[in-house]
Amino acid sequence: MTVRTRFAPSPTGYLHIGGVRTALFNWLYARKHGGQFILRIDDTDAERNRPEAIQPILDGFQWLGITWDEGPGIGGPCGPYFQALRGHLYREAALKLIETGHAYPCYMTKEEVDVLRKQAEGEKRNYVHRGRDRTLAPQDALRLFHEKPTTIRLKVPDDRTVVVDDQICGKVEVQSNLIGDPVIARADGSALYNFATVVDDAAMKITHIIRAKEHLSNTPTQMLVYEAMGIQPPIFAHVPVVNAPGSSKKLSKRDAHKFVTPDVIAMLRAVHAVPAEWTDEQIKKNESLNPVMVEYYRILGYLPESLINYFGRLGWSLDDKTEIMSLETMRTNFGFDRVNQSPASFDPQKLHWVAGEYTKVASLERKIDGVIPILQRGGLLGDQIDRDKIVQVVNACGDRLKILSDVLTYGAFFFRDPQYDAKAVKQRLHKEDMPELLREFAEVLTNAEPFDVPTLEAKLQEFSAAKQAKAGDLNHALRVATTGVMIGPGVFECLVIFGKAETLRRIDIALQIPKT
RNA sequence: GGCCCCGUCGUCUAGAGGCCUAGGACACGGCCCUUUCACGGCCGCGACACGGGUUCGAAUCCCGUCGGGGUCACCA
């Protein structure tokens, strides 16, 4: 039997990183066993069922390299892959369950149920719903339902121990007497999650259900649905949830705004990911651009494989020391035996480190291609692209680029005039008679041929020795004068990229800054 | 509240009764390298939730306590 796994997001419009991890585990397991990974859109809740809410999710997966064998965009033998289009299947399945005596139309009103619930509460008893109509003979129930449609409930069997043999959590046993008869379909015939998911997973021949731990409690109920339908249940594997950074609470979209810290806001502004006129509040409210969504990392220039690596390693490990590994390595080694049972907190700092490891070894071409749109968005580059110059800049930045948008902090001055940092100017440029020294060194530079790193370095050594000045001090001043800041690639590399004329021009500009 | 799950450094993890004086990674602190910043190298800080058993021996097995989470919907 070929392995078939699935990921079934609801169309919220954004790809959540917790979902990415669950999807990744499904993908890994299917691919490891030569099986199929299916993407299904769980859009039974019609209200927010907008087509445009699906595309960002598909785009996110595509960017990450998580491919699906059946689902939106490609179809497949078990379609449609949208729950909204499968209503007739649920209705059919529900009627069949009534017919076989496993389900019944429940005519108790909400008020009646509330009375029973209150009564149970009063007696400090747990309320377990058992509909009054559950004893109806199947034929009568069916006839009655057709005459007067109402909610359909599953008939939960009495005195049974339901066993979920979970691949990660182990054997979990629950008494059926504690499970109330669940509503599986509304009066209008629309299905509820616990039912729709089972009908679909069965129809799509899903063999392994890999999903978040929060679904474990619902699983016995679903087992009962499988049983009622006369279908062998799939194998379950519930993966622990991803918690918010430094918290023991689930990372949820609901409090995503909490992670939009001043740092994050500054980052988004720096890369011009949001309109400049937006207030901090507006940025906070923007749902897709915050650290729980994949889009956030894409816009900041994280390489997709770094997210894959990080999230694959969150809750699962290859061995006692491997941190950096390819998707392929994960694929060949993935297994439930090395998935943790306890929740894992998302650590943005570690993700950032992983990202750096990938950027470090990425090909120059990829970095160039990634950096160009970032520079353009930042208004540092127009439509005319001098690719050679960008090659030089990216090379000069070297390992300083952990994420591609770091090019803005280390190399913005290559594309515009220096923006002088007051502190840098005061400390390095307006130090004693440095301005005069720099003026004289500019003269030297005029005659520097060729204008390359070794020559410039030699000139600076020679000049400072002659003037009995510290080479380091002059070097620092030169950096601030030409770049405006105290950090960046090697100063001679910078000068070479500027070229002689531009270097001299920048020194001139710097020498005109009044001392304060 | 009932039921279910979980509990090793701040965080991710290794650990299947002796290899554990508990290993690695991120973060943090220090030093080295460096004419800035980053990279790199070295060192340091830092954990078996608690209490009882079982055993010659327990982070590992059992019980209890405490703590955390999830779920009990005509949401998914």
XYZ file of C-alpha atoms (C1' of nucleotides) in Angstrom:
592
model
C 0.000 0.000 0.000
C 1.469 3.344 -0.971
C 1.705 5.951 1.681
C -0.600 8.932 1.238
C -0.452 11.919 3.545
C -2.219 15.234 3.395
C -2.182 18.745 4.692
C -5.526 20.484 4.866
C -5.319 24.202 5.624
C -8.303 26.472 5.841
C -8.043 29.414 3.483
C -7.019 32.216 5.798
C -4.961 34.083 3.251
C -1.655 33.501 5.001
C 0.720 30.625 5.421
C 1.411 30.117 9.100
C 4.803 28.735 10.110
C 3.228 26.148 12.411
C 1.278 24.887 9.433
C 4.430 24.810 7.384
C 6.039 22.481 9.860
C 3.054 20.131 9.908
C 2.930 20.161 6.133
C 6.654 19.526 5.972
C 6.392 16.470 8.212
C 3.630 15.129 5.986
C 5.675 15.825 2.903
C 8.781 14.185 4.361
C 6.953 11.071 5.408
C 5.226 10.617 2.067
C 8.377 11.295 0.088
C 10.486 9.057 2.259
C 8.181 6.159 1.514
C 7.725 6.917 -2.141
C 4.138 7.925 -1.561
C 1.978 10.933 -2.309
C 1.425 14.176 -0.518
C -1.993 15.711 -1.019
C -3.067 19.277 -0.441
C -6.701 19.822 0.380
C -8.435 23.061 1.200
C -10.692 22.776 4.224
C -13.109 25.544 3.404
C -16.353 24.152 4.782
C -16.863 27.284 6.777
C -18.209 29.289 3.868
C -18.017 32.784 5.347
C -14.381 33.520 4.690
C -14.220 31.302 1.684
C -12.570 33.622 -0.788
C -10.479 32.292 -3.652
C -7.859 34.977 -3.114
C -7.280 33.587 0.348
C -5.906 30.383 -1.115
C -3.281 31.729 -3.468
C -0.899 33.067 -0.809
C -0.868 29.637 0.784
C -0.047 27.922 -2.478
C 2.590 30.541 -3.262
C 4.171 29.993 0.128
C 4.473 26.261 -0.352
C 5.827 26.729 -3.808
C 8.460 29.150 -2.575
C 9.482 26.675 0.103
C 9.710 23.833 -2.347
C 6.981 21.782 -0.709
C 5.318 20.232 -3.721
C 2.037 18.362 -3.749
C 0.982 15.479 -5.952
C -2.733 16.127 -5.846
C -4.642 19.236 -4.949
C -5.341 22.795 -6.032
C -3.914 23.667 -9.404
C -3.147 20.115 -10.428
C -6.206 18.111 -9.493
C -5.963 14.359 -9.131
C -8.055 11.211 -9.034
C -9.734 11.978 -5.703
C -10.900 15.504 -6.403
C -12.265 17.984 -5.973
C -9.724 19.059 -3.387
C -11.881 21.782 -1.906
C -14.296 20.766 0.812
C -16.729 23.412 -0.315
C -17.189 21.402 -3.489
C -17.692 18.060 -1.772
C -20.915 18.753 0.052
C -22.842 16.040 -1.735
C -20.346 13.430 -0.525
C -20.855 14.365 3.092
C -24.600 14.365 2.732
C -24.522 10.998 1.066
C -22.264 9.571 3.753
C -24.420 10.986 6.518
C -27.595 9.496 5.070
C -25.866 6.176 4.756
C -24.963 6.277 8.408
C -28.586 6.882 9.313
C -29.565 4.043 7.086
C -27.132 1.676 8.776
C -28.220 2.807 12.208
C -24.954 4.517 13.095
C -26.377 8.010 13.069
C -29.695 9.680 13.724
C -31.534 12.918 13.164
C -31.585 14.725 16.472
C -34.797 16.667 17.102
C -33.918 17.911 20.519
C -33.885 21.690 20.572
C -30.949 23.684 21.789
C -33.032 24.664 24.793
C -33.720 21.078 25.717
C -30.061 20.218 25.503
C -29.167 23.248 27.593
C -31.505 22.106 30.322
C -29.799 18.721 30.453
C -26.411 20.342 30.409
C -27.283 22.671 33.289
C -28.745 19.812 35.223
C -25.562 17.811 34.821
C -23.522 20.787 35.887
C -25.690 21.162 38.967
C -24.919 17.594 39.892
C -21.225 18.174 39.160
C -21.509 15.645 36.423
C -19.946 15.900 33.041
C -22.579 16.294 30.356
C -22.457 13.622 27.696
C -25.083 14.093 25.027
C -27.244 11.129 24.127
C -30.037 12.278 21.850
C -33.511 11.116 22.616
C -34.045 10.092 18.994
C -31.096 7.757 18.844
C -33.306 4.743 19.400
C -35.337 5.392 16.256
C -35.348 2.481 13.845
C -33.122 3.285 10.846
C -35.973 3.328 8.316
C -38.072 5.601 10.515
C -35.127 7.852 11.160
C -34.435 8.187 7.467
C -38.053 8.894 6.624
C -38.343 11.400 9.426
C -35.184 13.157 8.315
C -36.463 13.515 4.780
C -39.757 14.889 6.039
C -38.160 17.231 8.477
C -34.414 17.813 8.111
C -32.467 18.509 11.292
C -28.978 18.027 12.663
C -27.504 14.582 12.336
C -25.604 13.053 15.184
C -23.358 10.038 15.333
C -24.578 7.279 17.607
C -21.656 6.751 19.954
C -21.602 3.159 21.206
C -21.809 2.543 24.957
C -19.204 0.951 27.169
C -16.395 0.854 24.723
C -12.754 1.632 25.034
C -11.575 3.510 21.982
C -7.891 3.033 21.379
C -5.799 5.367 19.261
C -2.460 3.778 18.571
C -0.578 6.953 17.836
C 2.832 6.716 16.202
C 4.199 9.542 18.295
C 2.095 9.613 21.451
C 1.716 5.894 21.920
C -1.522 4.137 22.837
C -4.212 6.534 23.994
C -7.378 5.054 25.432
C -10.685 6.820 25.948
C -13.997 5.504 27.246
C -16.821 5.948 24.759
C -19.198 6.791 27.606
C -17.345 10.082 27.938
C -17.928 11.057 24.332
C -21.184 12.823 23.557
C -22.987 12.035 20.300
C -21.352 14.556 17.995
C -23.242 16.546 15.404
C -21.843 15.456 12.066
C -24.089 17.513 9.801
C -26.187 20.624 10.173
C -29.868 20.719 9.260
C -28.983 22.198 5.874
C -26.839 19.164 5.191
C -23.449 20.836 5.555
C -20.849 18.756 7.314
C -18.873 19.536 10.442
C -15.134 19.180 10.649
C -14.994 15.878 12.515
C -17.148 14.313 9.859
C -15.952 16.021 6.696
C -12.367 15.286 7.490
C -13.044 11.594 7.945
C -15.156 11.322 4.815
C -12.458 13.073 2.801
C -9.498 11.259 4.295
C -11.245 7.991 3.561
C -12.226 8.989 0.033
C -8.750 10.256 -0.684
C -7.259 7.042 0.666
C -5.078 8.816 3.168
C -2.980 6.223 4.961
C -1.239 8.381 7.546
C -2.702 11.359 9.286
C 0.067 13.583 10.533
C -1.291 16.662 12.252
C -0.902 18.860 15.281
C -1.338 17.455 18.768
C -4.363 19.638 19.407
C -6.337 17.161 17.304
C -5.506 14.205 19.514
C -8.564 14.683 21.709
C -10.826 14.620 18.670
C -9.302 11.495 17.292
C -11.349 8.912 19.227
C -14.498 10.531 17.906
C -13.149 10.290 14.397
C -12.188 6.659 14.961
C -15.821 6.033 15.777
C -16.854 7.663 12.514
C -14.491 5.415 10.585
C -15.910 2.450 12.410
C -19.480 3.483 11.669
C -18.596 3.879 8.016
C -17.069 0.438 8.068
C -13.677 1.709 7.067
C -10.288 0.785 8.463
C -8.948 3.956 10.116
C -5.612 5.361 8.937
C -2.485 5.487 11.045
C -2.286 8.555 13.259
C 0.751 10.581 14.224
C 0.150 13.698 16.299
C 3.053 16.085 16.340
C 3.524 18.443 19.273
C 2.471 22.009 18.708
C 4.844 24.889 18.106
C 4.846 27.373 20.933
C 5.401 31.106 20.754
C 8.955 32.304 21.447
C 9.803 31.943 25.111
C 6.292 30.824 25.894
C 4.422 27.644 26.642
C 1.461 28.790 24.623
C 0.701 27.719 21.133
C 1.944 30.007 18.414
C -1.283 31.292 16.992
C -2.284 33.734 14.377
C -4.576 35.252 16.923
C -1.801 36.876 18.912
C 0.573 37.299 16.023
C 0.585 41.044 16.623
C 2.526 40.442 19.833
C 5.529 39.441 17.804
C 5.540 42.635 15.827
C 8.021 44.238 18.195
C 9.770 47.557 17.624
C 12.679 45.572 16.176
C 10.418 43.862 13.698
C 8.794 47.139 12.742
C 12.210 48.706 12.188
C 13.190 45.747 10.035
C 10.077 45.999 7.886
C 10.594 49.710 7.438
C 14.254 49.211 6.573
C 13.430 46.899 3.695
C 10.488 49.049 2.638
C 8.147 46.113 3.001
C 5.432 48.519 4.046
C 4.544 51.983 2.782
C 6.634 54.626 4.487
C 3.590 56.570 5.623
C 2.188 53.692 7.630
C 2.108 54.128 11.364
C 3.455 51.489 13.722
C -0.122 50.557 14.493
C -0.899 49.946 10.858
C 2.154 47.745 10.523
C 1.085 45.766 13.549
C -2.293 45.159 12.015
C -0.886 43.888 8.746
C -1.502 40.179 8.965
C 0.822 38.723 6.400
C 3.937 40.623 7.346
C 4.625 39.377 10.798
C 6.958 36.730 12.177
C 4.401 33.943 12.315
C 3.817 34.090 8.587
C 6.063 32.731 5.877
C 5.732 35.863 3.776
C 7.596 37.848 6.403
C 10.717 35.762 5.937
C 10.467 35.842 2.183
C 10.332 39.606 2.119
C 13.347 39.882 4.423
C 15.453 37.697 2.199
C 15.632 34.478 4.167
C 16.526 31.643 1.824
C 13.626 29.168 1.736
C 15.751 26.142 2.546
C 16.765 27.768 5.808
C 13.132 27.797 6.930
C 12.748 24.202 5.851
C 15.858 23.243 7.783
C 14.822 25.132 10.891
C 11.261 23.879 11.012
C 12.207 20.365 10.117
C 14.594 20.392 13.037
C 11.942 21.811 15.389
C 10.475 18.807 17.155
C 12.497 16.329 15.172
C 16.191 15.541 15.163
C 18.498 13.595 12.912
C 20.986 12.707 15.627
C 22.773 14.255 18.572
C 24.577 16.995 16.668
C 23.379 17.759 13.160
C 21.835 21.203 12.796
C 22.312 22.009 9.133
C 20.907 19.503 6.682
C 19.341 19.507 3.293
C 15.754 18.667 2.545
C 17.085 15.544 0.901
C 18.868 14.445 4.067
C 15.732 15.079 6.052
C 13.704 13.156 3.524
C 15.828 10.029 3.677
C 16.067 10.044 7.456
C 12.682 11.235 8.615
C 10.721 9.012 10.949
C 8.242 9.303 13.814
C 10.679 7.640 16.194
C 12.714 10.821 16.378
C 9.808 13.229 16.696
C 9.586 14.682 20.185
C 6.525 14.302 22.346
C 6.734 17.681 24.021
C 5.963 21.061 22.486
C 8.765 23.125 20.993
C 9.128 26.888 21.166
C 9.842 28.807 18.038
C 13.183 30.581 18.370
C 13.608 33.374 15.810
C 17.258 33.827 16.770
C 18.133 30.286 15.889
C 16.237 30.563 12.630
C 18.286 33.640 11.885
C 21.498 31.725 12.546
C 20.388 28.871 10.289
C 19.546 31.419 7.611
C 23.070 32.804 7.857
C 24.557 29.366 7.353
C 22.613 29.003 4.128
C 23.291 32.470 2.814
C 26.991 31.939 3.432
C 27.146 29.035 1.019
C 24.552 30.194 -1.482
C 25.772 30.759 -5.035
C 26.652 34.263 -6.082
C 23.947 34.140 -8.745
C 21.221 33.396 -6.232
C 22.367 36.153 -3.953
C 22.489 38.640 -6.797
C 18.998 37.696 -7.936
C 17.709 37.955 -4.400
C 19.379 41.215 -3.609
C 18.197 43.113 -6.688
C 14.505 43.338 -5.757
C 15.461 44.288 -2.217
C 17.610 47.166 -3.486
C 14.876 48.206 -5.871
C 12.235 48.210 -3.180
C 14.587 50.275 -1.064
C 14.816 52.853 -3.826
C 18.554 52.242 -4.243
C 18.316 50.705 -7.647
C 16.224 51.602 -10.654
C 15.278 49.563 -13.678
C 18.757 49.964 -15.116
C 20.749 47.263 -13.398
C 24.519 47.296 -13.340
C 24.930 43.642 -12.537
C 28.713 43.812 -12.350
C 28.507 46.383 -9.641
C 26.076 44.270 -7.663
C 28.423 41.339 -7.974
C 31.163 43.475 -6.493
C 28.947 44.672 -3.670
C 27.694 41.218 -2.757
C 31.214 39.847 -2.836
C 32.438 42.686 -0.671
C 29.676 42.053 1.859
C 30.650 38.380 2.003
C 29.595 36.530 5.149
C 28.119 39.695 6.545
C 24.933 38.836 4.696
C 22.983 36.501 6.959
C 19.776 37.322 5.217
C 19.678 39.053 1.875
C 18.205 42.262 3.236
C 21.417 42.746 5.210
C 22.718 44.218 2.000
C 20.875 47.361 3.055
C 22.815 47.697 6.282
C 26.196 46.805 4.826
C 26.039 48.145 1.328
C 23.420 50.874 0.925
C 26.112 53.512 0.547
C 27.320 51.933 -2.672
C 24.102 53.089 -4.268
C 23.707 56.551 -2.839
C 25.697 59.300 -1.141
C 26.824 58.569 2.401
C 24.401 59.359 5.176
C 26.764 60.516 7.850
C 26.327 59.056 11.279
C 26.974 61.915 13.689
C 28.691 59.745 16.238
C 30.970 58.184 13.654
C 31.916 61.567 12.268
C 32.712 62.915 15.695
C 34.721 59.902 16.797
C 36.650 59.093 13.670
C 36.626 62.037 11.319
C 36.753 65.097 13.543
C 39.469 63.646 15.669
C 42.322 66.128 16.254
C 43.932 67.072 12.942
C 42.401 64.208 11.043
C 40.570 66.394 8.504
C 43.830 67.920 7.395
C 45.498 64.537 7.222
C 42.643 63.191 5.152
C 42.865 66.135 2.774
C 46.515 65.379 2.202
C 45.837 61.686 1.747
C 43.279 62.523 -0.901
C 46.131 64.110 -2.834
C 47.998 60.845 -2.564
C 44.986 58.950 -3.847
C 44.869 61.148 -6.900
C 48.080 59.545 -8.020
C 47.307 56.004 -6.910
C 47.686 53.693 -9.883
C 46.370 51.150 -10.302
C 43.389 51.913 -8.099
C 43.244 48.489 -6.464
C 43.317 47.073 -2.968
C 47.064 46.307 -2.657
C 48.056 49.697 -4.020
C 45.654 51.586 -1.788
C 46.758 49.661 1.225
C 50.429 50.346 0.478
C 49.737 54.035 -0.060
C 47.994 54.321 3.254
C 50.814 52.533 5.076
C 53.427 54.684 3.405
C 51.570 57.918 4.014
C 50.824 57.304 7.674
C 54.422 56.261 8.320
C 55.659 59.475 6.743
C 53.218 61.531 8.790
C 53.879 59.525 11.934
C 50.173 58.903 12.182
C 48.412 55.678 13.092
C 47.381 53.783 9.999
C 44.297 52.527 11.833
C 43.080 56.023 12.612
C 43.400 57.130 9.022
C 41.709 53.949 7.880
C 38.762 54.644 10.156
C 38.483 58.225 9.022
C 38.606 57.146 5.417
C 35.796 54.707 6.014
C 33.539 57.224 7.689
C 34.318 59.866 5.083
C 33.400 57.627 2.171
C 30.627 55.460 3.626
C 29.249 57.559 6.456
C 29.232 54.699 8.939
C 31.548 52.645 11.089
C 30.614 49.226 9.789
C 30.914 47.597 6.412
C 33.193 45.678 4.077
C 36.936 46.304 4.042
C 37.514 49.981 3.346
C 39.851 49.450 0.381
C 37.341 47.114 -1.226
C 34.796 49.869 -0.841
C 37.051 52.462 -2.444
C 37.752 50.223 -5.406
C 34.047 49.747 -5.970
C 33.497 53.511 -5.767
C 36.357 54.181 -8.152
C 38.891 56.972 -7.828
C 36.747 59.901 -8.870
C 33.851 58.938 -6.635
C 36.181 58.261 -3.719
C 37.701 61.718 -4.014
C 34.277 63.280 -4.358
C 33.074 61.601 -1.177
C 36.139 62.714 0.751
C 35.430 66.257 -0.398
C 31.856 66.057 0.811
C 33.011 64.686 4.139
C 35.553 67.457 4.626
C 32.796 70.013 4.327
C 30.901 68.695 7.326
C 31.199 71.372 9.994
C 32.730 70.399 13.305
C 30.283 70.487 16.203
C -14.361 20.851 36.276
C -14.124 15.715 33.351
C -10.925 13.428 29.898
C -6.221 13.275 27.205
C -1.111 14.669 26.522
C 3.566 16.687 28.094
C 7.804 17.933 31.800
C 16.637 17.445 30.371
C 20.539 24.185 30.208
C 16.787 30.713 28.715
C 15.612 28.075 23.704
C 16.151 23.626 20.117
C 17.829 18.919 21.334
C 21.098 13.981 22.506
C 19.925 10.349 26.087
C 15.941 3.269 25.290
C 19.283 1.153 33.650
C 25.880 1.442 34.189
C 29.136 4.672 28.191
C 26.436 10.873 32.235
C 31.259 14.469 36.443
C 24.428 14.635 31.406
C 26.783 15.594 25.015
C 25.804 19.113 20.799
C 23.476 23.764 18.756
C 21.304 28.871 19.243
C 21.485 32.882 22.602
C 24.556 35.203 26.390
C 29.683 36.602 28.670
C 35.111 36.596 27.997
C 39.618 35.972 25.127
C 42.156 35.359 20.249
C 42.142 36.618 14.937
C 41.049 41.380 12.558
C 43.281 48.791 10.343
C 35.709 48.697 11.159
C 31.689 45.288 11.264
C 30.742 40.300 10.340
C 33.122 35.387 9.723
C 36.363 31.964 12.207
C 38.941 29.782 16.719
C 39.184 28.958 22.069
C 37.052 29.320 27.009
C 32.983 30.122 30.208
C 27.810 30.350 32.029
C 23.899 26.930 32.146
C 19.346 21.524 32.862
C 17.447 15.844 34.400
C 10.177 19.788 38.010
C 9.569 17.526 43.112
C 8.839 13.245 46.388
C 8.643 8.174 47.043
C 9.667 3.317 45.315
C 12.055 -0.953 42.005
C 17.445 -2.037 41.352
C 24.061 -3.422 43.278
C 23.103 0.979 40.105
C 17.784 5.548 37.590
C 17.629 11.429 33.469
C 16.073 6.572 31.709
C 11.237 1.786 34.861
C 6.689 2.281 38.514
C 3.532 5.374 41.784
C 2.212 10.017 43.653
C 2.604 15.470 43.796
C 3.258 19.901 41.350
C 3.525 22.612 36.877
C 2.246 23.408 31.667
C -0.739 22.452 27.399
C -4.847 20.484 24.623
C -9.919 19.099 24.296
C -14.891 18.732 25.807
C -19.028 23.449 19.672
C -24.420 23.112 14.697
C -15.118 26.308 14.352
C -11.365 24.097 11.524
